[in-house]
mmCIF file of C-alpha atoms in Angstrom:
data_model
loop_
_atom_site.group_PDB
_atom_site.id
_atom_site.type_symbol
_atom_site.label_atom_id
_atom_site.label_comp_id
_atom_site.label_asym_id
_atom_site.label_seq_id
_atom_site.Cartn_x
_atom_site.Cartn_y
_atom_site.Cartn_z
ATOM 1 C CA ALA A 184 -0.572 -1.349 142.383
ATOM 2 C CA LEU A 185 0.738 -0.185 139.045
ATOM 3 C CA PRO A 186 1.480 3.508 138.618
ATOM 4 C CA SER A 187 -1.169 5.293 136.561
ATOM 5 C CA SER A 188 1.358 6.082 133.838
ATOM 6 C CA ALA A 189 2.085 2.340 133.234
ATOM 7 C CA THR A 190 1.582 1.091 129.698
ATOM 8 C CA LYS A 191 -1.517 -1.048 129.459
ATOM 9 C CA PRO A 192 -1.264 -4.440 127.822
ATOM 10 C CA ILE A 193 -2.799 -5.126 124.447
ATOM 11 C CA PRO A 194 -4.558 -8.487 124.219
ATOM 12 C CA VAL A 195 -2.990 -10.556 121.409
ATOM 13 C CA GLN A 196 -2.918 -14.127 120.177
ATOM 14 C CA VAL A 197 0.328 -16.047 119.743
ATOM 15 C CA PRO A 198 0.784 -18.471 116.856
ATOM 16 C CA MET A 199 0.463 -22.066 117.960
ATOM 17 C CA PRO A 200 2.100 -24.908 116.085
ATOM 18 C CA ALA A 201 -0.500 -26.654 113.976
ATOM 19 C CA GLU A 202 -0.529 -30.359 114.616
ATOM 20 C CA VAL A 203 -1.324 -32.140 111.375
ATOM 21 C CA THR A 204 -1.796 -35.877 111.327
ATOM 22 C CA GLU A 205 -0.704 -37.484 108.073
ATOM 23 C CA ARG A 206 -2.695 -40.638 107.416
ATOM 24 C CA PHE A 207 -1.720 -43.616 105.299
ATOM 25 C CA LEU A 208 -2.617 -47.277 105.078
ATOM 26 C CA GLU A 209 -0.201 -50.167 105.387
ATOM 27 C CA VAL A 210 -0.984 -53.686 104.192
ATOM 28 C CA ARG A 211 1.010 -56.155 106.318
ATOM 29 C CA LEU A 212 1.657 -59.886 106.284
ATOM 30 C CA THR A 213 -0.312 -61.522 109.064
ATOM 31 C CA GLN A 214 2.458 -63.942 110.073
ATOM 32 C CA SER A 215 5.433 -61.585 110.236
ATOM 33 C CA GLY A 216 3.922 -58.108 110.285
ATOM 34 C CA ASP A 217 6.127 -57.134 107.317
ATOM 35 C CA ILE A 218 4.744 -54.237 105.271
ATOM 36 C CA VAL A 219 3.649 -55.400 101.814
ATOM 37 C CA CYS A 220 2.054 -52.213 100.463
ATOM 38 C CA VAL A 221 1.745 -48.593 101.555
ATOM 39 C CA ILE A 222 -1.208 -46.563 100.313
ATOM 40 C CA GLU A 223 -0.651 -42.803 100.533
ATOM 41 C CA VAL A 224 -3.248 -40.111 99.832
ATOM 42 C CA LEU A 225 -1.277 -36.938 99.200
ATOM 43 C CA SER A 226 -2.045 -33.840 101.239
ATOM 44 C CA PRO A 227 -1.441 -30.207 100.262
ATOM 45 C CA LYS A 228 1.630 -30.303 102.525
ATOM 46 C CA ASN A 229 3.118 -33.084 100.359
ATOM 47 C CA LYS A 230 2.721 -31.016 97.189
ATOM 48 C CA ARG A 231 3.966 -27.606 98.394
ATOM 49 C CA SER A 232 7.663 -26.839 98.562
ATOM 50 C CA GLY A 233 9.080 -26.992 102.053
ATOM 51 C CA ILE A 234 9.590 -29.417 104.885
ATOM 52 C CA GLY A 235 6.328 -31.321 104.329
ATOM 53 C CA ARG A 236 7.243 -32.181 100.752
ATOM 54 C CA GLU A 237 10.845 -32.989 101.669
ATOM 55 C CA THR A 238 9.710 -35.297 104.474
ATOM 56 C CA TYR A 239 7.289 -37.126 102.196
ATOM 57 C CA GLN A 240 9.834 -37.413 99.357
ATOM 58 C CA THR A 241 12.308 -38.985 101.805
ATOM 59 C CA LYS A 242 9.654 -41.481 102.920
ATOM 60 C CA ARG A 243 8.702 -42.159 99.291
ATOM 61 C CA GLN A 244 12.329 -42.783 98.331
ATOM 62 C CA LYS A 245 12.749 -45.277 101.205
ATOM 63 C CA ILE A 246 9.649 -47.154 100.058
ATOM 64 C CA LEU A 247 10.813 -47.171 96.428
ATOM 65 C CA GLN A 248 14.188 -48.615 97.515
ATOM 66 C CA SER A 249 12.520 -51.373 99.524
ATOM 67 C CA GLN A 250 10.484 -54.494 98.801
ATOM 68 C CA THR A 251 7.299 -52.602 99.704
ATOM 69 C CA ASN A 252 4.707 -51.781 97.040
ATOM 70 C CA LEU A 253 3.497 -48.178 96.857
ATOM 71 C CA ILE A 254 0.165 -46.703 95.855
ATOM 72 C CA GLU A 255 0.191 -42.908 95.743
ATOM 73 C CA ILE A 256 -3.180 -41.188 95.304
ATOM 74 C CA ASP A 257 -3.048 -37.532 94.243
ATOM 75 C CA LEU A 258 -6.502 -35.954 94.112
ATOM 76 C CA LEU A 259 -5.186 -32.396 94.520
ATOM 77 C CA ARG A 260 -5.147 -30.078 91.526
ATOM 78 C CA GLY A 261 -2.742 -27.601 93.065
ATOM 79 C CA GLY A 262 0.903 -28.003 93.925
ATOM 80 C CA GLU A 263 3.731 -29.891 92.285
ATOM 81 C CA PRO A 264 2.995 -33.542 91.411
ATOM 82 C CA MET A 265 5.342 -36.205 92.717
ATOM 83 C CA PRO A 266 8.070 -36.955 90.189
ATOM 84 C CA VAL A 267 7.895 -39.709 87.584
ATOM 85 C CA LEU A 268 10.311 -40.015 84.672
ATOM 86 C CA VAL A 269 7.864 -38.781 82.029
ATOM 87 C CA THR A 270 5.917 -35.550 81.656
ATOM 88 C CA ILE A 271 2.202 -36.188 82.118
ATOM 89 C CA GLU A 272 -0.324 -33.353 82.037
ATOM 90 C CA ALA A 273 -3.212 -34.473 84.227
ATOM 91 C CA SER A 274 -4.944 -32.869 87.177
ATOM 92 C CA TYR A 275 -5.213 -36.123 89.132
ATOM 93 C CA ARG A 276 -3.006 -39.193 89.377
ATOM 94 C CA VAL A 277 -2.728 -42.565 91.008
ATOM 95 C CA LEU A 278 0.654 -44.278 90.949
ATOM 96 C CA VAL A 279 0.881 -48.043 91.462
ATOM 97 C CA SER A 280 4.494 -49.097 91.972
ATOM 98 C CA ARG A 281 5.130 -52.823 92.414
ATOM 99 C CA SER A 282 8.395 -53.577 94.185
ATOM 100 C CA HIS A 283 9.187 -56.528 91.905
ATOM 101 C CA SER A 284 8.908 -54.488 88.682
ATOM 102 C CA ARG A 285 10.598 -51.199 89.586
ATOM 103 C CA PRO A 286 11.514 -48.804 88.120
ATOM 104 C CA ALA A 287 8.465 -49.577 85.927
ATOM 105 C CA ALA A 288 5.166 -48.467 87.481
ATOM 106 C CA ASP A 289 1.596 -47.776 86.387
ATOM 107 C CA LEU A 290 0.320 -44.199 86.423
ATOM 108 C CA TYR A 291 -3.412 -43.624 86.165
ATOM 109 C CA ALA A 292 -3.828 -40.018 85.007
ATOM 110 C CA PHE A 293 -7.291 -38.495 84.740
ATOM 111 C CA ALA A 294 -9.251 -35.267 84.654
ATOM 112 C CA LEU A 295 -11.974 -33.868 86.905
ATOM 113 C CA THR A 296 -14.644 -34.894 84.412
ATOM 114 C CA GLU A 297 -13.550 -38.551 84.451
ATOM 115 C CA PRO A 298 -14.330 -41.103 87.158
ATOM 116 C CA LEU A 299 -11.551 -42.208 89.462
ATOM 117 C CA PRO A 300 -9.950 -45.425 88.227
ATOM 118 C CA THR A 301 -10.278 -48.962 89.461
ATOM 119 C CA ILE A 302 -6.791 -49.943 90.579
ATOM 120 C CA PRO A 303 -5.005 -53.133 91.611
ATOM 121 C CA ILE A 304 -3.541 -53.457 95.098
ATOM 122 C CA PRO A 305 -0.132 -55.104 94.718
ATOM 123 C CA LEU A 306 0.705 -57.666 97.373
ATOM 124 C CA LEU A 307 3.449 -60.289 97.117
ATOM 125 C CA ALA A 308 4.679 -61.016 93.567
ATOM 126 C CA GLU A 309 3.000 -64.432 93.539
ATOM 127 C CA ASP A 310 -0.346 -63.185 94.924
ATOM 128 C CA ALA A 311 -3.386 -62.214 92.878
ATOM 129 C CA GLU A 312 -4.022 -58.489 93.098
ATOM 130 C CA PRO A 313 -7.407 -57.433 94.437
ATOM 131 C CA VAL A 314 -8.880 -54.393 92.711
ATOM 132 C CA VAL A 315 -10.433 -51.335 94.314
ATOM 133 C CA ASP A 316 -12.926 -49.071 92.577
ATOM 134 C CA LEU A 317 -11.706 -45.705 93.872
ATOM 135 C CA GLN A 318 -14.784 -43.876 92.550
ATOM 136 C CA ALA A 319 -17.085 -46.195 94.531
ATOM 137 C CA VAL A 320 -14.938 -45.709 97.654
ATOM 138 C CA LEU A 321 -15.001 -41.908 97.254
ATOM 139 C CA ASN A 322 -18.762 -41.904 96.658
ATOM 140 C CA ASP A 323 -19.307 -43.997 99.801
ATOM 141 C CA ILE A 324 -17.089 -41.734 101.930
ATOM 142 C CA TYR A 325 -18.800 -38.628 100.533
ATOM 143 C CA THR A 326 -22.240 -40.001 101.405
ATOM 144 C CA ARG A 327 -21.347 -41.352 104.853
ATOM 145 C CA ALA A 328 -19.478 -38.198 105.894
ATOM 146 C CA ARG A 329 -22.312 -35.987 104.588
ATOM 147 C CA PHE A 330 -19.877 -33.787 102.709
ATOM 148 C CA ASP A 331 -22.860 -32.507 100.718
ATOM 149 C CA LEU A 332 -23.730 -30.511 103.848
ATOM 150 C CA SER A 333 -20.262 -29.111 104.520
ATOM 151 C CA ILE A 334 -18.584 -28.415 101.171
ATOM 152 C CA ASP A 335 -19.185 -25.013 99.586
ATOM 153 C CA TYR A 336 -19.126 -25.672 95.852
ATOM 154 C CA LYS A 337 -19.562 -21.963 95.063
ATOM 155 C CA GLN A 338 -16.131 -20.911 96.346
ATOM 156 C CA SER A 339 -13.431 -20.074 93.824
ATOM 157 C CA LEU A 340 -10.769 -22.699 93.234
ATOM 158 C CA LYS A 341 -7.019 -22.423 92.821
ATOM 159 C CA PRO A 342 -5.949 -23.292 90.261
ATOM 160 C CA ALA A 343 -9.119 -22.175 88.527
ATOM 161 C CA LEU A 344 -11.186 -24.657 86.556
ATOM 162 C CA SER A 345 -11.225 -24.572 82.777
ATOM 163 C CA GLU A 346 -14.461 -23.578 81.010
ATOM 164 C CA ASP A 347 -15.237 -27.238 80.245
ATOM 165 C CA GLU A 348 -14.616 -28.242 83.874
ATOM 166 C CA THR A 349 -16.779 -25.374 85.158
ATOM 167 C CA THR A 350 -19.619 -26.454 82.867
ATOM 168 C CA TRP A 351 -19.211 -30.067 84.001
ATOM 169 C CA VAL A 352 -19.308 -29.048 87.692
ATOM 170 C CA LYS A 353 -22.437 -26.920 87.207
ATOM 171 C CA THR A 354 -24.176 -29.738 85.323
ATOM 172 C CA THR A 355 -23.172 -32.322 87.932
ATOM 173 C CA LEU A 356 -24.289 -30.131 90.837
ATOM 174 C CA ALA A 357 -27.603 -29.427 89.110
ATOM 175 C CA LYS A 358 -28.270 -33.199 89.089
ATOM 176 C CA THR A 359 -27.431 -33.544 92.782
ATOM 177 C CA PRO A 360 -29.590 -32.072 95.556
ATOM 178 C CA GLN A 361 -27.520 -29.502 97.451
ATOM 179 C CA ASP A 362 -28.236 -27.754 100.714
ATOM 180 C CA ASN A 363 -25.667 -25.044 99.966
#
């Protein structure tokens, strides 16, 4: 038995490492398994300074130095955009970098009030490029995942929306039935 003068423990929680799974899509050749195109959707970790950004930039640099095509989808308003050799002011971006035409690449830059672009998926240089309507894909995911039930559109955003964007959001939400 402990003496009565013993210090009693205080229940606490210890920090646990957060396991974050970074997802991406690889398009491979059926015959050889070689990677033809990598499609990355950036996460907040990729856009904040620190190890997450450094790790992604290393991966990005390896892809850009290879024969692999890269599609980089940035739908995050906050954080530092991935570097390109021109200053572009846009909240959202999609980079399509074809291995056979580097350092040239296509950057689709757009605002919240604009639909996501339809983009080509680069394969081998001699192959026709299929196109993907990103807005249709996002709409389908939103509907299937029932995000209308789980996203709180009333919370404040960082960075804050402009007046025009706030008006656009309110108008768009007024047209859409919300359970929130």
